[in-house]
CSV table of N, CA and C in Angstrom, one decimal:
chain,number,residue,atom,x,y,z
A,523,UNK,N,7.3,-32.7,-9.4
A,523,UNK,CA,6.3,-31.7,-9.8
A,523,UNK,C,7.0,-30.6,-10.5
A,524,UNK,N,6.3,-30.0,-11.5
A,524,UNK,CA,6.9,-28.8,-12.2
A,524,UNK,C,6.2,-27.6,-11.5
A,525,UNK,N,7.1,-26.7,-11.0
A,525,UNK,CA,6.7,-25.5,-10.3
A,525,UNK,C,7.3,-24.3,-10.9
A,526,UNK,N,6.5,-23.3,-11.1
A,526,UNK,CA,6.9,-22.0,-11.7
A,526,UNK,C,7.1,-21.0,-10.5
A,527,UNK,N,8.1,-20.2,-10.5
A,527,UNK,CA,8.3,-19.2,-9.5
A,527,UNK,C,8.6,-17.9,-10.1
A,528,UNK,N,8.0,-16.8,-9.6
A,528,UNK,CA,8.3,-15.5,-10.1
A,528,UNK,C,8.2,-14.5,-8.9
A,529,UNK,N,8.8,-13.3,-9.2
A,529,UNK,CA,8.8,-12.3,-8.1
A,529,UNK,C,8.9,-10.9,-8.7
A,530,UNK,N,9.0,-10.0,-7.9
A,530,UNK,CA,9.4,-8.6,-8.3
A,530,UNK,C,10.7,-8.4,-7.8
A,531,UNK,N,11.2,-7.1,-7.9
A,531,UNK,CA,12.6,-6.8,-7.4
A,531,UNK,C,12.7,-7.0,-5.9
A,532,UNK,N,11.7,-6.7,-5.2
A,532,UNK,CA,11.7,-6.8,-3.7
A,532,UNK,C,11.9,-8.2,-3.2
A,533,UNK,N,11.6,-9.2,-4.0
A,533,UNK,CA,11.6,-10.6,-3.5
A,533,UNK,C,12.6,-11.4,-4.3
A,534,UNK,N,13.5,-10.8,-5.1
A,534,UNK,CA,14.4,-11.6,-6.0
A,534,UNK,C,15.3,-12.5,-5.1
A,535,UNK,N,15.8,-12.0,-4.0
A,535,UNK,CA,16.7,-12.9,-3.2
A,535,UNK,C,15.9,-14.1,-2.6
A,536,UNK,N,14.7,-13.8,-2.1
A,536,UNK,CA,13.9,-14.9,-1.5
A,536,UNK,C,13.5,-15.9,-2.7
A,537,UNK,N,13.2,-15.4,-3.8
A,537,UNK,CA,12.9,-16.3,-5.0
A,537,UNK,C,14.1,-17.2,-5.3
A,538,UNK,N,15.3,-16.7,-5.3
A,538,UNK,CA,16.5,-17.5,-5.6
A,538,UNK,C,16.7,-18.6,-4.5
A,539,UNK,N,16.5,-18.2,-3.3
A,539,UNK,CA,16.6,-19.2,-2.2
A,539,UNK,C,15.5,-20.3,-2.3
A,540,UNK,N,14.3,-19.9,-2.6
A,540,UNK,CA,13.2,-20.9,-2.7
A,540,UNK,C,13.3,-21.7,-3.9
A,541,UNK,N,13.9,-21.1,-5.0
A,541,UNK,CA,14.1,-21.9,-6.2
A,541,UNK,C,15.1,-23.1,-5.9
A,542,UNK,N,16.2,-22.7,-5.2
A,542,UNK,CA,17.2,-23.8,-4.9
A,542,UNK,C,16.6,-24.8,-3.9
A,543,UNK,N,15.8,-24.4,-3.0
A,543,UNK,CA,15.1,-25.3,-2.1
A,543,UNK,C,14.2,-26.3,-2.8
A,544,UNK,N,13.4,-25.8,-3.7
A,544,UNK,CA,12.5,-26.6,-4.5
A,544,UNK,C,13.3,-27.6,-5.3
A,545,UNK,N,14.4,-27.2,-5.9
A,545,UNK,CA,15.2,-28.1,-6.7
A,545,UNK,C,15.8,-29.2,-5.8
A,546,UNK,N,16.2,-28.8,-4.6
A,546,UNK,CA,16.8,-29.8,-3.6
A,546,UNK,C,15.7,-30.8,-3.2
A,547,UNK,N,14.4,-30.4,-3.2
A,547,UNK,CA,13.3,-31.3,-2.9
A,547,UNK,C,13.0,-32.2,-4.1
A,548,UNK,N,13.6,-32.0,-5.2
A,548,UNK,CA,13.4,-32.9,-6.4
A,548,UNK,C,12.4,-32.4,-7.4
A,549,UNK,N,12.0,-31.1,-7.3
A,549,UNK,CA,11.0,-30.6,-8.2
A,549,UNK,C,11.8,-29.9,-9.4
A,550,UNK,N,11.0,-29.9,-10.5
A,550,UNK,CA,11.5,-29.2,-11.7
A,550,UNK,C,11.0,-27.7,-11.6
A,551,UNK,N,11.9,-26.8,-11.6
A,551,UNK,CA,11.5,-25.4,-11.3
A,551,UNK,C,11.7,-24.5,-12.6
A,552,UNK,N,10.7,-23.8,-12.9
A,552,UNK,CA,10.8,-22.8,-14.0
A,552,UNK,C,10.9,-21.4,-13.3
A,553,UNK,N,12.0,-20.8,-13.3
A,553,UNK,CA,12.2,-19.4,-12.8
A,553,UNK,C,11.9,-18.4,-13.8
A,554,UNK,N,10.8,-17.7,-13.6
A,554,UNK,CA,10.3,-16.8,-14.6
A,554,UNK,C,10.8,-15.4,-14.4
A,555,UNK,N,11.7,-15.2,-13.4
A,555,UNK,CA,12.4,-13.9,-13.2
A,555,UNK,C,11.7,-13.1,-12.1
A,556,UNK,N,12.3,-11.9,-12.0
A,556,UNK,CA,13.5,-11.4,-12.6
A,556,UNK,C,14.8,-11.9,-12.1
A,557,UNK,N,15.9,-11.6,-12.7
A,557,UNK,CA,17.2,-12.1,-12.3
A,557,UNK,C,17.9,-11.2,-11.4
A,558,UNK,N,17.6,-9.9,-11.4
A,558,UNK,CA,18.3,-8.9,-10.6
A,558,UNK,C,17.3,-8.1,-9.8
A,559,UNK,N,17.8,-7.3,-8.9
A,559,UNK,CA,17.0,-6.5,-8.0
A,559,UNK,C,16.7,-5.1,-8.6
A,560,UNK,N,16.9,-5.0,-9.9
A,560,UNK,CA,16.5,-3.8,-10.6
A,560,UNK,C,15.0,-3.7,-10.6
A,561,UNK,N,14.5,-2.5,-10.5
A,561,UNK,CA,13.0,-2.3,-10.3
A,561,UNK,C,12.2,-2.8,-11.5
A,562,UNK,N,11.2,-3.6,-11.2
A,562,UNK,CA,10.3,-4.2,-12.1
A,562,UNK,C,8.9,-4.0,-11.6
A,563,UNK,N,7.9,-4.3,-12.4
A,563,UNK,CA,6.5,-4.2,-12.0
A,563,UNK,C,5.9,-5.6,-11.7
A,564,UNK,N,5.4,-5.8,-10.5
A,564,UNK,CA,4.9,-7.1,-10.1
A,564,UNK,C,3.8,-7.6,-10.9
A,565,UNK,N,2.9,-6.8,-11.5
A,565,UNK,CA,1.9,-7.4,-12.3
A,565,UNK,C,2.4,-8.1,-13.5
A,566,UNK,N,3.5,-7.6,-14.1
A,566,UNK,CA,4.1,-8.3,-15.3
A,566,UNK,C,4.5,-9.7,-14.9
A,567,UNK,N,5.1,-9.9,-13.8
A,567,UNK,CA,5.5,-11.3,-13.4
A,567,UNK,C,4.4,-12.1,-12.9
A,568,UNK,N,3.4,-11.5,-12.2
A,568,UNK,CA,2.2,-12.2,-11.8
A,568,UNK,C,1.4,-12.7,-13.0
A,569,UNK,N,1.3,-11.9,-14.1
A,569,UNK,CA,0.6,-12.3,-15.3
A,569,UNK,C,1.3,-13.4,-16.0
A,570,UNK,N,2.6,-13.3,-16.0
A,570,UNK,CA,3.5,-14.4,-16.6
A,570,UNK,C,3.3,-15.7,-15.9
A,571,UNK,N,3.4,-15.7,-14.6
A,571,UNK,CA,3.2,-16.9,-13.8
A,571,UNK,C,1.8,-17.5,-14.0
A,572,UNK,N,0.8,-16.6,-14.0
A,572,UNK,CA,-0.6,-17.1,-14.3
A,572,UNK,C,-0.7,-17.8,-15.6
A,573,UNK,N,-0.1,-17.2,-16.6
A,573,UNK,CA,-0.2,-17.8,-18.0
A,573,UNK,C,0.5,-19.2,-18.0
A,574,UNK,N,1.6,-19.4,-17.3
A,574,UNK,CA,2.3,-20.7,-17.3
A,574,UNK,C,1.4,-21.7,-16.6
A,575,UNK,N,0.8,-21.3,-15.5
A,575,UNK,CA,-0.1,-22.2,-14.8
A,575,UNK,C,-1.3,-22.6,-15.7
A,576,UNK,N,-1.9,-21.5,-16.3
A,576,UNK,CA,-3.1,-21.7,-17.1
A,576,UNK,C,-2.8,-22.6,-18.3
A,577,UNK,N,-1.7,-22.5,-18.9
A,577,UNK,CA,-1.3,-23.3,-20.1
A,577,UNK,C,-0.8,-24.7,-19.7
A,578,UNK,N,-0.8,-25.0,-18.4
A,578,UNK,CA,-0.4,-26.3,-18.0
A,578,UNK,C,1.1,-26.6,-18.0
A,579,UNK,N,1.9,-25.6,-18.2
A,579,UNK,CA,3.4,-25.7,-18.2
A,579,UNK,C,3.9,-26.0,-16.9
A,580,UNK,N,3.2,-25.7,-15.8
A,580,UNK,CA,3.6,-25.9,-14.4
A,580,UNK,C,2.3,-26.3,-13.7
A,581,UNK,N,2.4,-27.2,-12.7
A,581,UNK,CA,1.3,-27.7,-11.9
A,581,UNK,C,1.0,-26.7,-10.7
A,582,UNK,N,2.1,-26.1,-10.2
A,582,UNK,CA,1.9,-25.2,-9.1
A,582,UNK,C,2.8,-24.0,-9.3
A,583,UNK,N,2.5,-22.9,-8.6
A,583,UNK,CA,3.3,-21.7,-8.7
A,583,UNK,C,3.6,-21.1,-7.4
A,584,UNK,N,4.7,-20.3,-7.3
A,584,UNK,CA,5.1,-19.6,-6.2
A,584,UNK,C,5.3,-18.1,-6.6
A,585,UNK,N,4.5,-17.2,-6.1
A,585,UNK,CA,4.5,-15.8,-6.4
A,585,UNK,C,5.0,-15.0,-5.3
A,586,UNK,N,5.9,-14.1,-5.5
A,586,UNK,CA,6.5,-13.3,-4.4
A,586,UNK,C,6.7,-11.9,-4.8
A,587,UNK,N,6.4,-11.0,-3.9
A,587,UNK,CA,6.7,-9.6,-4.0
A,587,UNK,C,6.9,-9.0,-2.6
A,588,UNK,N,7.0,-7.8,-2.5
A,588,UNK,CA,7.3,-7.2,-1.2
A,588,UNK,C,6.3,-7.6,-0.1
A,589,UNK,N,5.1,-7.5,-0.4
A,589,UNK,CA,4.0,-7.9,0.6
A,589,UNK,C,3.3,-9.2,0.2
A,590,UNK,N,3.4,-9.6,-1.1
A,590,UNK,CA,2.7,-10.7,-1.6
A,590,UNK,C,1.3,-10.4,-2.1
A,591,UNK,N,0.8,-9.2,-1.7
A,591,UNK,CA,-0.5,-8.8,-2.1
A,591,UNK,C,-0.6,-8.5,-3.6
A,592,UNK,N,0.2,-7.6,-4.1
A,592,UNK,CA,0.1,-7.2,-5.5
A,592,UNK,C,0.2,-8.3,-6.4
A,593,UNK,N,1.2,-9.1,-6.3
A,593,UNK,CA,1.4,-10.2,-7.2
A,593,UNK,C,0.3,-11.3,-7.1
A,594,UNK,N,-0.3,-11.5,-5.9
A,594,UNK,CA,-1.4,-12.4,-5.8
A,594,UNK,C,-2.6,-11.9,-6.5
A,595,UNK,N,-2.8,-10.6,-6.5
A,595,UNK,CA,-4.0,-10.0,-7.2
A,595,UNK,C,-3.8,-10.2,-8.7
A,596,UNK,N,-2.5,-9.9,-9.2
A,596,UNK,CA,-2.2,-10.1,-10.6
A,596,UNK,C,-2.5,-11.6,-11.1
A,597,UNK,N,-2.0,-12.5,-10.3
A,597,UNK,CA,-2.2,-13.9,-10.6
A,597,UNK,C,-3.6,-14.3,-10.7
A,598,UNK,N,-4.4,-13.8,-9.7
A,598,UNK,CA,-5.8,-14.1,-9.6
A,598,UNK,C,-6.7,-13.5,-10.7
A,599,UNK,N,-6.1,-12.6,-11.5
A,599,UNK,CA,-6.9,-12.1,-12.7
A,599,UNK,C,-7.1,-13.2,-13.7
A,600,UNK,N,-6.3,-14.2,-13.7
A,600,UNK,CA,-6.5,-15.3,-14.6
A,600,UNK,C,-7.5,-16.3,-14.0
A,601,UNK,N,-8.6,-16.6,-14.6
A,601,UNK,CA,-9.6,-17.5,-14.0
A,601,UNK,C,-9.1,-19.0,-13.8
A,602,UNK,N,-8.0,-19.4,-14.4
A,602,UNK,CA,-7.4,-20.7,-14.2
A,602,UNK,C,-6.6,-20.8,-12.9
A,603,UNK,N,-6.3,-19.6,-12.3
A,603,UNK,CA,-5.5,-19.6,-11.2
A,603,UNK,C,-6.2,-19.3,-9.9
A,604,UNK,N,-5.8,-19.9,-8.8
A,604,UNK,CA,-6.3,-19.7,-7.5
A,604,UNK,C,-5.1,-19.5,-6.6
A,605,UNK,N,-4.7,-18.2,-6.5
A,605,UNK,CA,-3.5,-17.8,-5.7
A,605,UNK,C,-3.9,-17.5,-4.3
A,606,UNK,N,-3.2,-18.0,-3.3
A,606,UNK,CA,-3.5,-17.7,-1.9
A,606,UNK,C,-2.3,-17.1,-1.3
A,607,UNK,N,-2.5,-15.9,-0.7
A,607,UNK,CA,-1.5,-15.2,0.1
A,607,UNK,C,-1.4,-15.8,1.4
A,608,UNK,N,-0.3,-16.4,1.8
A,608,UNK,CA,-0.1,-17.0,3.1
A,608,UNK,C,1.1,-16.5,3.8
A,609,UNK,N,1.1,-16.7,5.1
A,609,UNK,CA,2.3,-16.3,5.9
A,609,UNK,C,2.7,-17.3,6.9
A,610,UNK,N,2.0,-18.5,7.0
A,610,UNK,CA,2.3,-19.6,7.9
A,610,UNK,C,1.8,-20.9,7.3
A,611,UNK,N,2.3,-22.0,7.7
A,611,UNK,CA,1.9,-23.3,7.1
A,611,UNK,C,0.5,-23.7,7.2
A,612,UNK,N,-0.3,-23.3,8.2
A,612,UNK,CA,-1.7,-23.7,8.3
A,612,UNK,C,-2.5,-23.1,7.2
A,613,UNK,N,-2.3,-21.8,6.9
A,613,UNK,CA,-3.0,-21.2,5.8
A,613,UNK,C,-2.6,-21.8,4.5
A,614,UNK,N,-1.3,-22.1,4.3
A,614,UNK,CA,-0.9,-22.8,3.1
A,614,UNK,C,-1.6,-24.1,2.9
A,615,UNK,N,-1.7,-24.9,3.9
A,615,UNK,CA,-2.3,-26.2,3.8
A,615,UNK,C,-3.8,-26.0,3.6
A,616,UNK,N,-4.5,-25.1,4.3
A,616,UNK,CA,-5.9,-24.9,4.1
A,616,UNK,C,-6.2,-24.4,2.7
A,617,UNK,N,-5.3,-23.6,2.1
A,617,UNK,CA,-5.5,-23.0,0.8
A,617,UNK,C,-5.6,-24.2,-0.2
A,618,UNK,N,-4.8,-25.2,0.0
A,618,UNK,CA,-4.8,-26.4,-0.9
A,618,UNK,C,-6.1,-27.3,-0.6
A,619,UNK,N,-6.3,-27.6,0.7
A,619,UNK,CA,-7.3,-28.5,1.1
A,619,UNK,C,-8.7,-27.9,0.8
A,620,UNK,N,-9.0,-26.7,1.1
A,620,UNK,CA,-10.3,-26.1,0.9
A,620,UNK,C,-10.5,-25.4,-0.4
A,621,UNK,N,-9.5,-24.8,-1.0
A,621,UNK,CA,-9.6,-23.9,-2.1
A,621,UNK,C,-8.9,-24.4,-3.4
A,622,UNK,N,-8.2,-25.6,-3.3
A,622,UNK,CA,-7.5,-26.2,-4.4
A,622,UNK,C,-6.6,-25.1,-5.0
A,623,UNK,N,-5.9,-24.3,-4.2
A,623,UNK,CA,-5.0,-23.3,-4.6
A,623,UNK,C,-3.9,-23.9,-5.5
A,624,UNK,N,-3.6,-23.3,-6.6
A,624,UNK,CA,-2.5,-23.8,-7.4
A,624,UNK,C,-1.3,-22.9,-7.4
A,625,UNK,N,-1.5,-21.7,-6.7
A,625,UNK,CA,-0.3,-20.8,-6.6
A,625,UNK,C,-0.3,-20.3,-5.1
A,626,UNK,N,0.9,-20.3,-4.5
A,626,UNK,CA,1.1,-19.7,-3.2
A,626,UNK,C,1.8,-18.4,-3.4
A,627,UNK,N,1.3,-17.4,-2.7
A,627,UNK,CA,1.9,-16.1,-2.7
A,627,UNK,C,2.4,-15.7,-1.3
A,628,UNK,N,3.6,-15.0,-1.3
A,628,UNK,CA,4.2,-14.6,0.0
A,628,UNK,C,4.9,-13.3,-0.2
A,629,UNK,N,5.0,-12.6,0.9
A,629,UNK,CA,5.6,-11.3,0.9
A,629,UNK,C,7.0,-11.4,1.5
A,630,UNK,N,8.0,-11.0,0.7
A,630,UNK,CA,9.4,-11.1,1.1
A,630,UNK,C,9.8,-10.2,2.2
A,631,UNK,N,9.0,-9.1,2.3
A,631,UNK,CA,9.3,-8.1,3.4
A,631,UNK,C,8.6,-8.5,4.7
A,632,UNK,N,7.8,-9.6,4.7
A,632,UNK,CA,7.0,-9.9,5.8
A,632,UNK,C,7.3,-11.3,6.3
A,633,UNK,N,8.0,-12.1,5.6
A,633,UNK,CA,8.2,-13.5,5.9
A,633,UNK,C,9.6,-13.9,5.8
A,634,UNK,N,10.2,-14.6,6.7
A,634,UNK,CA,11.6,-15.1,6.6
A,634,UNK,C,11.7,-16.3,5.7
A,635,UNK,N,12.9,-16.7,5.3
A,635,UNK,CA,13.0,-17.8,4.4
A,635,UNK,C,12.6,-19.1,5.0
A,636,UNK,N,12.9,-19.3,6.3
A,636,UNK,CA,12.5,-20.6,7.0
A,636,UNK,C,11.0,-20.7,7.0
A,637,UNK,N,10.3,-19.7,7.3
A,637,UNK,CA,8.8,-19.7,7.3
A,637,UNK,C,8.3,-19.9,5.9
A,638,UNK,N,8.9,-19.3,4.9
A,638,UNK,CA,8.5,-19.4,3.5
A,638,UNK,C,8.7,-20.9,3.1
A,639,UNK,N,9.8,-21.5,3.5
A,639,UNK,CA,10.0,-22.9,3.2
A,639,UNK,C,8.9,-23.8,3.8
A,640,UNK,N,8.6,-23.5,5.1
A,640,UNK,CA,7.6,-24.3,5.8
A,640,UNK,C,6.2,-24.1,5.1
A,641,UNK,N,5.9,-22.9,4.6
A,641,UNK,CA,4.7,-22.7,3.9
A,641,UNK,C,4.7,-23.5,2.6
A,642,UNK,N,5.8,-23.5,1.9
A,642,UNK,CA,5.9,-24.3,0.6
A,642,UNK,C,5.7,-25.8,0.9
A,643,UNK,N,6.3,-26.3,2.0
A,643,UNK,CA,6.2,-27.7,2.4
A,643,UNK,C,4.8,-28.1,2.6
A,644,UNK,N,4.1,-27.2,3.4
A,644,UNK,CA,2.6,-27.5,3.6
A,644,UNK,C,1.8,-27.4,2.4
A,645,UNK,N,2.1,-26.5,1.5
A,645,UNK,CA,1.3,-26.3,0.3
A,645,UNK,C,1.5,-27.5,-0.6
A,646,UNK,N,2.7,-28.0,-0.8
A,646,UNK,CA,3.0,-29.1,-1.7
A,646,UNK,C,2.6,-30.4,-1.1
A,647,UNK,N,2.5,-30.6,0.2
A,647,UNK,CA,2.2,-31.8,0.8
A,647,UNK,C,0.7,-32.1,1.0
A,648,UNK,N,-0.1,-31.0,0.8
A,648,UNK,CA,-1.6,-31.1,1.0
A,648,UNK,C,-2.3,-31.2,-0.3
A,649,UNK,N,-3.3,-32.2,-0.3
A,649,UNK,CA,-4.1,-32.4,-1.4
A,649,UNK,C,-5.4,-31.6,-1.3
A,650,UNK,N,-6.2,-31.5,-2.4
A,650,UNK,CA,-7.5,-30.9,-2.4
A,650,UNK,C,-8.5,-31.8,-1.7
A,651,UNK,N,-9.2,-31.3,-0.7
A,651,UNK,CA,-10.2,-32.1,0.1
A,651,UNK,C,-11.4,-32.6,-0.7
A,652,UNK,N,-11.7,-32.0,-1.8
A,652,UNK,CA,-12.8,-32.3,-2.6
A,652,UNK,C,-14.1,-32.2,-1.8
A,653,UNK,N,-15.1,-33.2,-2.0
A,653,UNK,CA,-16.3,-33.2,-1.3
A,653,UNK,C,-17.0,-31.8,-1.3
A,654,UNK,N,-17.4,-31.3,-0.2
A,654,UNK,CA,-18.1,-30.1,-0.1
A,654,UNK,C,-17.4,-28.9,-0.7
A,655,UNK,N,-16.1,-29.0,-0.9
A,655,UNK,CA,-15.3,-27.9,-1.4
A,655,UNK,C,-15.4,-27.8,-3.0
A,656,UNK,N,-15.7,-28.9,-3.6
A,656,UNK,CA,-15.6,-29.0,-5.1
A,656,UNK,C,-16.5,-27.9,-5.8
A,657,UNK,N,-17.7,-27.8,-5.4
A,657,UNK,CA,-18.6,-26.9,-6.0
A,657,UNK,C,-18.2,-25.4,-5.8
A,658,UNK,N,-17.7,-25.2,-4.6
A,658,UNK,CA,-17.3,-23.8,-4.2
A,658,UNK,C,-16.1,-23.4,-5.1
A,659,UNK,N,-15.1,-24.3,-5.2
A,659,UNK,CA,-13.9,-24.0,-6.0
A,659,UNK,C,-14.3,-23.8,-7.5
A,660,UNK,N,-15.3,-24.6,-8.0
A,660,UNK,CA,-15.7,-24.4,-9.4
A,660,UNK,C,-16.3,-23.0,-9.6
A,661,UNK,N,-16.9,-22.5,-8.6
A,661,UNK,CA,-17.5,-21.1,-8.7
A,661,UNK,C,-16.4,-20.1,-8.8
A,662,UNK,N,-15.2,-20.3,-8.3
A,662,UNK,CA,-14.1,-19.4,-8.3
A,662,UNK,C,-13.7,-19.0,-9.7
A,663,UNK,N,-13.8,-20.0,-10.6
A,663,UNK,CA,-13.4,-19.8,-12.0
A,663,UNK,C,-14.6,-19.4,-12.9
A,664,UNK,N,-15.8,-19.4,-12.3
A,664,UNK,CA,-17.0,-19.1,-13.1
A,664,UNK,C,-17.9,-18.1,-12.3
A,665,UNK,N,-17.4,-16.9,-12.2
A,665,UNK,CA,-18.3,-15.9,-11.4
A,665,UNK,C,-19.6,-15.6,-12.2
A,666,UNK,N,-20.6,-15.3,-11.5
A,666,UNK,CA,-21.9,-14.9,-12.2
A,666,UNK,C,-21.7,-13.6,-13.0
A,667,UNK,N,-22.4,-13.5,-14.1
A,667,UNK,CA,-22.3,-12.4,-15.0
A,667,UNK,C,-22.8,-11.1,-14.3
């Protein structure tokens, strides 16, 4: 699977670790930056990740910042993206099964690397449940005027 990963400065170390983990699992990974812990703005990287997902250049995304909140908000500004902020594997699996999430967001200051890897495993192993969820998910990309 092609997976895009992006962070802000607060999550650059976790991003590097998760990038290597995803490569070890056999995925093709697009690291969208940043490369250093120099201060950057999470919306810039969230918007970049969202555009890569929306353009079909990656099937899934991993978005990281200090809390995971800001970058998930930025990603979700793109109607083609459904980013879910998670902190444990059950919410990661439910985000896929019920919401067809295509981006997982996590907070580097709130989650350890082992838990982040467990969340990624659950996120990637779970399919969309379809059925009663399909109409609801369609509404996420088409809000009423």
